[in-house]
Short mmCIF file of C-alpha atoms in Angstrom, two decimals:
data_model
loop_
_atom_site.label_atom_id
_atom_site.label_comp_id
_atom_site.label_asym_id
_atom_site.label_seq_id
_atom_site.Cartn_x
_atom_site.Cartn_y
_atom_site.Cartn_z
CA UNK E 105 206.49 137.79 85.67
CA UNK E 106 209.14 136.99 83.32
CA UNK E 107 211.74 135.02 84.90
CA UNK E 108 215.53 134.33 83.22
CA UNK E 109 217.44 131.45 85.46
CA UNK E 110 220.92 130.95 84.48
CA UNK E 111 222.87 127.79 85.06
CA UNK E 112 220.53 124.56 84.67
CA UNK E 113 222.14 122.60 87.10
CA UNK E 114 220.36 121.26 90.27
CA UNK E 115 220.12 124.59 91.88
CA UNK E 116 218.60 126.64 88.86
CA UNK E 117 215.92 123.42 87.46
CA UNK E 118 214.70 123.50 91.32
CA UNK E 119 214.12 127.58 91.27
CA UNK E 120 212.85 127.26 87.73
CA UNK E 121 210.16 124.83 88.62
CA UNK E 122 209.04 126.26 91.65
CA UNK E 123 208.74 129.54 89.56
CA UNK E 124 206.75 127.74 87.09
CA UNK E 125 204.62 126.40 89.53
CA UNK E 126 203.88 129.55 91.05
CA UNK E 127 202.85 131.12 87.38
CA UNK E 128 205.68 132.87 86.16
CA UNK E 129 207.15 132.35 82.73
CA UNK E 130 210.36 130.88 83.26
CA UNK E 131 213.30 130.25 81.04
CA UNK E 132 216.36 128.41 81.74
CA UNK E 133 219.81 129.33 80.57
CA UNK E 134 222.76 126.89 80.32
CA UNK E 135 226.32 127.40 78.84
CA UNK E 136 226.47 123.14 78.73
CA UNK E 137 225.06 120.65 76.22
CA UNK E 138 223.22 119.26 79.38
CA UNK E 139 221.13 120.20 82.21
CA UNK E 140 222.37 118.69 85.91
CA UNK E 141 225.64 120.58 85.94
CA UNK E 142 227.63 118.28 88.24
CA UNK E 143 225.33 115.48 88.69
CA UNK E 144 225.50 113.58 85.52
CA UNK E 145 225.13 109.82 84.74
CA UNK E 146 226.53 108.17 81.52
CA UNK E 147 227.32 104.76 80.12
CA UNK E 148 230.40 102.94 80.89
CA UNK E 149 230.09 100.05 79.33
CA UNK E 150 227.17 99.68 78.35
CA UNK E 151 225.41 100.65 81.77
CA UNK E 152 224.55 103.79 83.49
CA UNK E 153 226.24 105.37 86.40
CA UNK E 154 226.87 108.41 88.01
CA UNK E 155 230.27 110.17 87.10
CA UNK E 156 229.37 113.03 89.22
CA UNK E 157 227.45 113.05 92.79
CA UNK E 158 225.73 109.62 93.89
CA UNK E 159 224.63 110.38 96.53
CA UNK E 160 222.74 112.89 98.91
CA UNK E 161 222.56 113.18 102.96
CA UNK E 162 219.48 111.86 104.11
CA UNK E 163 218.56 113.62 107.06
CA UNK E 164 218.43 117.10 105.36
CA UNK E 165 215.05 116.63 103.85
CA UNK E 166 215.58 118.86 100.70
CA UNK E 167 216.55 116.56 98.62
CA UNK E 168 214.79 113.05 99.69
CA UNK E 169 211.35 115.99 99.45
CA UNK E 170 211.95 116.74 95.93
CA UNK E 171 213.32 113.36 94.75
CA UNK E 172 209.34 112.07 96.38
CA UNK E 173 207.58 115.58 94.36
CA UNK E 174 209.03 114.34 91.52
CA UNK E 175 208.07 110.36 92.12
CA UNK E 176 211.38 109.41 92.10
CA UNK E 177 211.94 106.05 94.47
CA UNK E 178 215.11 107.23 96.96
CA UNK E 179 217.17 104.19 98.16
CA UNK E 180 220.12 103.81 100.35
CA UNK E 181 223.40 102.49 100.54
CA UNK E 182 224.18 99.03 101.66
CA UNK E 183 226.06 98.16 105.08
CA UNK E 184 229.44 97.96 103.36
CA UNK E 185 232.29 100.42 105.42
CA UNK E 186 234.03 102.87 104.37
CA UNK E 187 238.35 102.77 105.34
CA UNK E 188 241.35 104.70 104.91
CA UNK E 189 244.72 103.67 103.24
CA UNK E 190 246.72 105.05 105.14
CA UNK E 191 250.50 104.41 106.89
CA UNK E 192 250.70 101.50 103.79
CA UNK E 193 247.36 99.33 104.70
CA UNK E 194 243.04 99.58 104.47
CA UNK E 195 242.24 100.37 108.14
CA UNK E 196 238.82 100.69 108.94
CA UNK E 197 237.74 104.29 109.47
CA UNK E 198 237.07 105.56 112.87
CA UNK E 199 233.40 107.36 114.30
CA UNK E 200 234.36 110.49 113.62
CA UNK E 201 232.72 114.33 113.27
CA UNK E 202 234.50 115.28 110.53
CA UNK E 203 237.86 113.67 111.23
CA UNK E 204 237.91 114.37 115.04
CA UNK E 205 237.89 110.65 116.82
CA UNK E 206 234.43 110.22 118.58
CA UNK E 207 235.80 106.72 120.23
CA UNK E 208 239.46 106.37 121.35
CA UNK E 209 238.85 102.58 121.37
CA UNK E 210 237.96 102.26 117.78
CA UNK E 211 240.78 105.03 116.75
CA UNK E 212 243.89 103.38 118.67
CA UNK E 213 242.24 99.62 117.08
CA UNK E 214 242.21 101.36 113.30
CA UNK E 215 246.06 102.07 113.26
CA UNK E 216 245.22 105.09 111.03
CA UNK E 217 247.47 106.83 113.80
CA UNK E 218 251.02 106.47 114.84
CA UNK E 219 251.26 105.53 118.58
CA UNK E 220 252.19 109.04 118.83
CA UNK E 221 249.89 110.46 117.02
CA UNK E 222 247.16 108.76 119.40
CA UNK E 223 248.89 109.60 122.40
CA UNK E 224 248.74 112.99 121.04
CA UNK E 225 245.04 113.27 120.36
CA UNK E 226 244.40 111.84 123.66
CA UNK E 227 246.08 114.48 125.14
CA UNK E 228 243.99 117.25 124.37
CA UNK E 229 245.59 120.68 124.66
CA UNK E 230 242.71 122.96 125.60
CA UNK E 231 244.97 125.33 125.80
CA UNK E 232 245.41 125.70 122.29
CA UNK E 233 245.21 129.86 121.67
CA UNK E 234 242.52 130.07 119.84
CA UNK E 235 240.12 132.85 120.16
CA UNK E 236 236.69 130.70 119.03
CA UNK E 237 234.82 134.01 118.84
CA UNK E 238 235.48 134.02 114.88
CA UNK E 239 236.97 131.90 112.61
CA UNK E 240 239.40 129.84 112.12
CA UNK E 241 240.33 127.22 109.77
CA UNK E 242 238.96 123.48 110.53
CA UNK E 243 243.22 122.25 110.53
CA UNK E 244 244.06 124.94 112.42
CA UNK E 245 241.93 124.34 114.96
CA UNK E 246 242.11 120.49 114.87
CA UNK E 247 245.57 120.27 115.22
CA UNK E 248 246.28 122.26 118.10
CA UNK E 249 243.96 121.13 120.25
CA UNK E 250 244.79 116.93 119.33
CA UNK E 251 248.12 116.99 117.21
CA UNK E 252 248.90 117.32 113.11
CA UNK E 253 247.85 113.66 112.48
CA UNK E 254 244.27 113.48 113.41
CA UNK E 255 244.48 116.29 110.82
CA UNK E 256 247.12 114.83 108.21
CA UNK E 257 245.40 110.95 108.28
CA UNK E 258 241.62 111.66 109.53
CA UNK E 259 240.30 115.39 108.90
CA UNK E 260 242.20 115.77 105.45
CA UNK E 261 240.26 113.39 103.37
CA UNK E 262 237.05 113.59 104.86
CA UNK E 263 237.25 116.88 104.15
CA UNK E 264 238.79 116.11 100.85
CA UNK E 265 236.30 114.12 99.75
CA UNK E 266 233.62 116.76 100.47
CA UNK E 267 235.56 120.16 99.39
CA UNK E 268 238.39 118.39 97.29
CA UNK E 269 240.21 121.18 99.48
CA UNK E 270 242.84 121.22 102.38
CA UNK E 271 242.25 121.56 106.09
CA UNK E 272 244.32 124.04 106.85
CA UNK E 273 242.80 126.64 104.51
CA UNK E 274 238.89 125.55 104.54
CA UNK E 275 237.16 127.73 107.33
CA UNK E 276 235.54 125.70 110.34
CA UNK E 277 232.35 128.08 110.69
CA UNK E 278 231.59 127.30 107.07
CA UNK E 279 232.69 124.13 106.74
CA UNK E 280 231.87 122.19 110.35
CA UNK E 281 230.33 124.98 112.79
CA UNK E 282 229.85 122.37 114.94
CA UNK E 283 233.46 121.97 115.84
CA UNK E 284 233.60 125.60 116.60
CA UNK E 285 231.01 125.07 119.26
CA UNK E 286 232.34 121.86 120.45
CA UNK E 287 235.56 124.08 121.50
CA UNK E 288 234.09 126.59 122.74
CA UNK E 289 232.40 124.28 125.72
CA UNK E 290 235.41 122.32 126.21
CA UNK E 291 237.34 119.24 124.59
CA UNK E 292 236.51 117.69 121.65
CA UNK E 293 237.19 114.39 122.65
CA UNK E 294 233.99 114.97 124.94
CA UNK E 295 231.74 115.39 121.86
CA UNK E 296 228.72 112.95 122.59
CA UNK E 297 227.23 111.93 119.70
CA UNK E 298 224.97 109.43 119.24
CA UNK E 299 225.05 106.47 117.40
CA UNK E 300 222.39 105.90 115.05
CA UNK E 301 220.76 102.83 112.66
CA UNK E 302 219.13 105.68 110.45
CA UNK E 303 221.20 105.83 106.59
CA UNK E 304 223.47 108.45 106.43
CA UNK E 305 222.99 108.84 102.46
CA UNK E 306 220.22 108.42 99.94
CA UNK E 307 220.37 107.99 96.55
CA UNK E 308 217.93 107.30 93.42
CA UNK E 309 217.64 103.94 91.39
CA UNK E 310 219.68 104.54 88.05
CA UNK E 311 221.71 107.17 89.52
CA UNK E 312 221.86 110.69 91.00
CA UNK E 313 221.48 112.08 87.40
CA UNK E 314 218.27 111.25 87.28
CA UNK E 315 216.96 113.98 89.37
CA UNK E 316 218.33 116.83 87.30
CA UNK E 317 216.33 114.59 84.13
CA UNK E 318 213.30 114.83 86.20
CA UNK E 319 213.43 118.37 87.37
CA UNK E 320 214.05 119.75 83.41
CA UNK E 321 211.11 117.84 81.92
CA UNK E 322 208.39 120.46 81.11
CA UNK E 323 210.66 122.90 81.74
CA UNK E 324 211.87 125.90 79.28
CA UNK E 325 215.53 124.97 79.54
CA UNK E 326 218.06 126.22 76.68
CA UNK E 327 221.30 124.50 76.37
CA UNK E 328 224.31 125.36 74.34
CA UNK E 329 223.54 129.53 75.74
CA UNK E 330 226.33 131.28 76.91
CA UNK E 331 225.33 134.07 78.81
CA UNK E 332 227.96 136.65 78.23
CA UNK E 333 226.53 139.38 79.72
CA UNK E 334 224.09 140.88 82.20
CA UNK E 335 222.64 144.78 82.55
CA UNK E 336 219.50 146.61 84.24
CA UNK E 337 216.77 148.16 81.66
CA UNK E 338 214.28 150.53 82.77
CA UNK E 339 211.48 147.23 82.99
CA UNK E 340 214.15 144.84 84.40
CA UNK E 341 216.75 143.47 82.95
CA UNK E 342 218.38 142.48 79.83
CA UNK E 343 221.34 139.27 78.87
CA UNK E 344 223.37 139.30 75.87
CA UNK E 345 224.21 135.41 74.84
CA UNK E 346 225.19 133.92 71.77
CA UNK E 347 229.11 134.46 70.00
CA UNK E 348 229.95 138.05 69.63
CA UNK E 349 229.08 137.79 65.34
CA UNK E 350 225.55 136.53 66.03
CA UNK E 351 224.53 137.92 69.91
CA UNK E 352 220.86 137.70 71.17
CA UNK E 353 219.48 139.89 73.45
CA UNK E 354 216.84 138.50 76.37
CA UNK E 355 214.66 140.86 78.22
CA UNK E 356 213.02 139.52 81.71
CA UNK E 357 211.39 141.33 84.53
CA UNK E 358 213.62 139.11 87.01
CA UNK E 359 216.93 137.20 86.79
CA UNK E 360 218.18 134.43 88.90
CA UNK E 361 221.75 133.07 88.83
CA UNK E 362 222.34 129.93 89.81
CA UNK E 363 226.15 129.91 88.11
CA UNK E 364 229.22 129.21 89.72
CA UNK E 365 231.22 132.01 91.85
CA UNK E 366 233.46 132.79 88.52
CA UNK E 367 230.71 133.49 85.80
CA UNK E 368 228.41 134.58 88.08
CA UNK E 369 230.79 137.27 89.50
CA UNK E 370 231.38 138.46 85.54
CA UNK E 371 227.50 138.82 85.35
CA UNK E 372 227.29 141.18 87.84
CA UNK E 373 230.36 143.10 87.11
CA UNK E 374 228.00 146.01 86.14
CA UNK E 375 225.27 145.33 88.11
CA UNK E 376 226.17 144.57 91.19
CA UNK E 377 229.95 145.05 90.99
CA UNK E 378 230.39 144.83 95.07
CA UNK E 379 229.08 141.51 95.12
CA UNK E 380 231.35 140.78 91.69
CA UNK E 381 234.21 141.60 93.78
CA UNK E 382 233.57 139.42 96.14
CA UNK E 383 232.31 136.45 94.55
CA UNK E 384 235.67 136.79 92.47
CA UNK E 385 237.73 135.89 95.12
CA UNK E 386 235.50 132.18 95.77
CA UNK E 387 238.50 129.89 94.67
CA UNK E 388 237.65 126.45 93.64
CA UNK E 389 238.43 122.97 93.01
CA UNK E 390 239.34 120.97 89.75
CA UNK E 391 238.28 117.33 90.19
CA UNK E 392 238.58 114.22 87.59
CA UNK E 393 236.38 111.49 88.32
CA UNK E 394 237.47 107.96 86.56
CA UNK E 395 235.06 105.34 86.52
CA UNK E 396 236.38 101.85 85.70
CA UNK E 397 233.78 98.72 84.52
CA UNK E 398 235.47 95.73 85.91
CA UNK E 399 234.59 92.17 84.88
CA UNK E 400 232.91 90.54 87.99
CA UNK E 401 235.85 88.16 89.20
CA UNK E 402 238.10 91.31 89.35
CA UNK E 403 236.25 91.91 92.70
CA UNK E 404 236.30 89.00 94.57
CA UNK E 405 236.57 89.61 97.92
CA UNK E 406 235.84 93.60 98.25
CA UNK E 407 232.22 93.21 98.66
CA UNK E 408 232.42 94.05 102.24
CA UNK E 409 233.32 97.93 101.39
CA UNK E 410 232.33 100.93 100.15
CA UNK E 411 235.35 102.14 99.36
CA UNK E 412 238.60 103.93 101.02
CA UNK E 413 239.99 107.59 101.21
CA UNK E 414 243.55 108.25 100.75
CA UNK E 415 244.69 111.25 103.02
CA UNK E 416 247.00 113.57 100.58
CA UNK E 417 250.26 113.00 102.82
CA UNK E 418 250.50 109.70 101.50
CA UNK E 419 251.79 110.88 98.23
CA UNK E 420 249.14 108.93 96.42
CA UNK E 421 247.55 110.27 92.73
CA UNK E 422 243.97 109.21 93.60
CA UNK E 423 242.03 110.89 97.06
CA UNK E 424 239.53 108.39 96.84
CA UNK E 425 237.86 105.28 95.41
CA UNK E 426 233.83 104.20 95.36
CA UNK E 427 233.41 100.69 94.86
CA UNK E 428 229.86 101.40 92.68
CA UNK E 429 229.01 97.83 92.51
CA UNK E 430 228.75 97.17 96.90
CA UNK E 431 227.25 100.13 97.96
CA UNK E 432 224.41 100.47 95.95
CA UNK E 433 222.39 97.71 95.12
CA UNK E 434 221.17 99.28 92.03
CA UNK E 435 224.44 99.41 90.91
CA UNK E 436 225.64 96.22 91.38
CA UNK E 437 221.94 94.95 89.45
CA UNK E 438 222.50 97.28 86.39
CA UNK E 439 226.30 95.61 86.37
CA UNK E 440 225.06 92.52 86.36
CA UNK E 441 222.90 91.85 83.68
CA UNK E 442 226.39 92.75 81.49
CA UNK E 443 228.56 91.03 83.39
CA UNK E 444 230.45 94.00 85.06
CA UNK E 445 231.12 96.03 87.80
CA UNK E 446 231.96 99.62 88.50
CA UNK E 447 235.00 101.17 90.16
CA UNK E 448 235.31 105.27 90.47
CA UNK E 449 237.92 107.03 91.32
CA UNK E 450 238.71 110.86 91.83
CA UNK E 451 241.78 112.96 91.73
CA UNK E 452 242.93 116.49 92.24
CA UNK E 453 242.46 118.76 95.24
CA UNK E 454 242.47 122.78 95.53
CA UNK E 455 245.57 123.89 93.79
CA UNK E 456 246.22 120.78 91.52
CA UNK E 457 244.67 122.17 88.48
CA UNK E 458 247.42 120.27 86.48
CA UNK E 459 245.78 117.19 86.91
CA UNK E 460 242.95 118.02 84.46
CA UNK E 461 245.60 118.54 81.82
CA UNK E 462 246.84 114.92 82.11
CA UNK E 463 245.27 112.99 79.37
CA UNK E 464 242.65 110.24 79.75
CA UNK E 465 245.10 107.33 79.62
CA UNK E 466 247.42 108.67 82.29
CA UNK E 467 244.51 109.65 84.44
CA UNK E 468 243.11 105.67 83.99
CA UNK E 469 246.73 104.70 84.56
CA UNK E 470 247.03 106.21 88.01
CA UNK E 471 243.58 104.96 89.11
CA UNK E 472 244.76 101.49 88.05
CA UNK E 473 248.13 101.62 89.61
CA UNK E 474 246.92 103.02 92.95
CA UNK E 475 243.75 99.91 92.99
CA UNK E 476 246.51 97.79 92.62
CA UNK E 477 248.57 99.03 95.37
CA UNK E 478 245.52 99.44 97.94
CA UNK E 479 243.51 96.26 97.57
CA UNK E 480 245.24 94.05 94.66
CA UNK E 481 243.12 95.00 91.68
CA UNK E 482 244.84 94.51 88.47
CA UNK E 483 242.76 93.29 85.69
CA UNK E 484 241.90 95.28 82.83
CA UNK E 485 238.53 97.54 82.54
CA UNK E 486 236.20 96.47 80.00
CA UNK E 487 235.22 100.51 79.26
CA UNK E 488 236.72 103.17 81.17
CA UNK E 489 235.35 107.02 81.28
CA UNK E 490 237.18 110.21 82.38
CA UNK E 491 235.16 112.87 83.59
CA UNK E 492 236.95 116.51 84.26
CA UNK E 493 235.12 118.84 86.49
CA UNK E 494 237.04 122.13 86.30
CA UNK E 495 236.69 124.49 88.90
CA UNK E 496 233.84 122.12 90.03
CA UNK E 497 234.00 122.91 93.97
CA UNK E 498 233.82 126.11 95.67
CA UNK E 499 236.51 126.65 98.31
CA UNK E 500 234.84 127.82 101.94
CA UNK E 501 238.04 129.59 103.27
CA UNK E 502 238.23 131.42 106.34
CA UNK E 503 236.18 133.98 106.48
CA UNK E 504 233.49 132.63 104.08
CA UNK E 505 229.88 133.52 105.56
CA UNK E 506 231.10 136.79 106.41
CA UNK E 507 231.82 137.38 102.13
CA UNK E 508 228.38 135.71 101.80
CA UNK E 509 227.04 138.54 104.16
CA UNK E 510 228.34 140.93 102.03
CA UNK E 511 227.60 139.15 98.34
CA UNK E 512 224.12 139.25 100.01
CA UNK E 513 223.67 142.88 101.44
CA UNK E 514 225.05 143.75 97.71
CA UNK E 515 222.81 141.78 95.46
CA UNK E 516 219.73 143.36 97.78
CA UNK E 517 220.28 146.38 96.58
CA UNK E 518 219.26 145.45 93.18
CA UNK E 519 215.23 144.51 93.21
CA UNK E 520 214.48 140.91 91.50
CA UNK E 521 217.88 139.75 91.29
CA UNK E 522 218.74 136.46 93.05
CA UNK E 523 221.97 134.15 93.76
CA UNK E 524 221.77 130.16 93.70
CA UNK E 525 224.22 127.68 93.84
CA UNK E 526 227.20 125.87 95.57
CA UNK E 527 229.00 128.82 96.17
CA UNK E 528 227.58 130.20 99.03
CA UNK E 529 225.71 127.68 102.21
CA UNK E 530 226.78 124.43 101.37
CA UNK E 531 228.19 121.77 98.16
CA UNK E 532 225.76 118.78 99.18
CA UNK E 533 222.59 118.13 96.82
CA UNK E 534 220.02 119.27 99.87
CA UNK E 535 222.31 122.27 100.39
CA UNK E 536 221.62 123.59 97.19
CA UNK E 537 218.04 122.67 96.47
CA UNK E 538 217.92 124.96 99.96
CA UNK E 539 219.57 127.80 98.32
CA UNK E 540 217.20 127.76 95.07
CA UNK E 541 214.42 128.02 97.85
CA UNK E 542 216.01 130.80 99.09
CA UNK E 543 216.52 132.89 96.02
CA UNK E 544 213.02 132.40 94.73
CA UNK E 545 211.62 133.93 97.84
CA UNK E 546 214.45 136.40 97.73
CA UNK E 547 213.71 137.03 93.76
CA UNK E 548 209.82 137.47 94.34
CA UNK E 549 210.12 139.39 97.54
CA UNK E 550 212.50 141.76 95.61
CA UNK E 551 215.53 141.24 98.58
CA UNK E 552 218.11 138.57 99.40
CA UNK E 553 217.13 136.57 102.21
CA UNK E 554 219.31 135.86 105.72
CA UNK E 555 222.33 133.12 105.64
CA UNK E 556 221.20 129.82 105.24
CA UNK E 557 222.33 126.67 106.90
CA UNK E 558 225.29 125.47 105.74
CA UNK E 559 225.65 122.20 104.69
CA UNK E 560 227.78 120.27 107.47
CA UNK E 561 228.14 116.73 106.72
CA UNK E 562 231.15 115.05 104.67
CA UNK E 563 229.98 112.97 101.56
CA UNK E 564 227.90 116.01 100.31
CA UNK E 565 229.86 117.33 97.43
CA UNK E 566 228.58 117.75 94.12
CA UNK E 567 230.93 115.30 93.44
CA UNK E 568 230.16 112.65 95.06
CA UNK E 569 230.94 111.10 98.61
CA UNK E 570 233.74 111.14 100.62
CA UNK E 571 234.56 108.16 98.53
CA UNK E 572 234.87 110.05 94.97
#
């Protein structure tokens, strides 16, 4: 069977291989000069580093699975913590499921709350009216039954990080179902989870980049192709790409889109147009991600951490900060061997498109000024490099897997057609390699395929961690 896959980032090269395995003859579109969409590595300074995600959660096997397929070594961060600048300091960041405090001892000994915020969270109002037999959004929720600052100073950037969204709009089913079910027992100060030795996140030697590099080798993959266009024939289907004074037209038997919620809803404008309809109103995130290469004195002293989150009612420019060279080894050995270390940062959240319209310079300036406020670093990057991902996050609002229901009930109507991507069961790396699973079954089976999963954990953004 003749197979078109559009969009070559981690979603669409997994589908397109396991195609290829299978026998078909596969051919990958992508609109970009490069295959990983947003998991990329560059150089900054002469070494190579992620400026997209870096890293992937570990105890979803989809993507530590593929990573070993491909003989790619996974690895895992070091011990360093993860804190919060918050109320004017670094405070260490509490056990938390999503945001919600999982230890009152370690929450009132953070000072990431007021005193009245804590005596507010330990007051749990259970009778908060929520009806938990739908959805609701994860703030929502979260602040009624333990007060607006568990939600302002601990569930905002966690969540930030992940959806480079806002709590109060981001829908709990699709976003953290397990909150939903936590209420629906009883408090969620009574949520017992365990603590665990076992890493969190995995990542590959080199960078996360290297996986989409892997997964394209010995594929068909076409960059630079704009598909502008997608239509039924009597055999299948047909694409239009190329500028409108020199189009090319692409037959296939089957197509699989593995584009974002915008493009893809233009493709099936004519095909599917329910599904377009719906897909059309998936908003999303801009993101910038700075990374920073540091001479190694600049860092004296912030070995111990990972990096901090910056809750947005702080009035800070940055949401995050990964300190590249402590929590991956690999890192801080590339670094080395030039004398440097790596600093990211990442700004913008849902609704701050204007940040990606701030030029390079302002965008390092910001980072620079807010490292210098948090933890005292002020000396000059060797290299710098600003990477904009527009529209690079999909936005779970409420009501979310009830529009995937219906993208899905739509796109089933139309035999060997399938739908990929970020958009619809989860941002994280695993999520997504999941949903290219999906869609080739879905694609060869001629019908879309049950909700999947979705992906549950912070730090699983395309982006990055919870740590930019």
């Amino acid at each position: 069977m003749r197979v078109l896959v559009v969009g070559a980032g981690v979603a669409g090269l997994t589908a397109a291989r396991e195609l290829t395995a299978r026998g078909h003859d596969v051919t990958v579109l992508e609109a970009s000069a490069e295959v990983g969409g947003k998991v990329r590595r560059v150089e900054v300074g002469g070494v190579v580093v992620d400026v997209g995600a870096e890293a992937m959660l570990h105890r979803r096997p989809e993507g530590t699975a593929l990573a070993a397929d491909l003989g790619l070594e996974v690895v895992h961060p070091t011990r360093a913590t993860s804190k919060v600048w918050t109320r004017g300091a670094l405070r260490p960041l509490p056990r938390s499921l999503m945001g919600v405090p999982l230890d009152l001892d370690e929450l009132r000994a953070a000072g990431v709350l007021s005193d009245e915020g804590v005596d507010r969270a330990t007051h749990e109002d259970l009778t908060a009216a929520h009806h938990l037999d739908h959805d609701v959004s994860v703030g929502d929720l979260v602040s009624a039954r333990l007060g607006d600052e568990v939600v302002d100073r601990l569930v905002e950037p966690l969540l930030g990080g992940v959806y480079a969204g806002h709590a109060r709009q981001l829908s709990a089913l699709a976003t953290v179902p397990q909150l939903l079910a936590l209420a629906a027992r009883g408090p969620l100060l009574a949520a017992s989870v365990p603590r665990s030795d076992a890493p969190v996140f995995a990542g590959l030697p080199g960078g996360m980049g290297r996986l989409p590099e892997a997964l394209a080798a010995g594929l068909d993959v076409r960059t630079s192709t704009t598909v502008r266009s997608l239509v039924r024939t009597a055999t299948g289907f047909a694409v239009t790409t190329g500028p409108t004074t020199d189009e090319q037209r692409i037959e296939a038997d089957a197509v699989l889109l593995a584009t974002p919620a915008a493009p893809t809803a233009r493709l099936l404008a004519e095909t599917a147009p329910v599904a377009a309809t719906e897909l059309a109103e998936v908003e999303t995130a801009s993101v910038v991600v700075v990374t920073l290469a540091l001479p190694q004195h600049a860092v004296e002293g912030l070995q111990s951490s990972s990096g901090f989150l910056v809750p947005p009612v702080d009035g800070r420019a940055i949401k995050a900060s990964t300190f590249s060279f402590a929590k991956w080894d690999w890192a801080r050995e590339a670094g080395a061997e030039a004398g440097l270390v790596h600093v990211r940062t990442s700004l913008g959240r849902h609704g701050e498109e204007a940040t990606l319209q701030r030029d390079d310079s302002e965008l390092v300036t910001l980072s620079r000024r807010d490292l210098r406020d948090a933890v005292g670093l002020d000396t000059p990057p060797v290299a710098t490099h600003v990477q904009r991902w527009g529209g690079g996050l999909p936005q779970y609002a409420v009501g979310h897997r009830d529009r995937v229901a219906r993208i899905r009930a739509a796109v089933a109507e139309v035999p060997r057609l399938a739908l990929a991507g970020a958009a619809y069961d989860g941002v994280g790396i695993p999520a997504v390699i999941a949903s290219a699973h999906a869609a080739v079954e879905a694609l060869l089976a001629g019908d879309e395929t049950p909700d999947q999963t979705p992906d549950q954990t912070p730090a699983q953004a395309p982006l990055g961690t919870t740590q930019g």
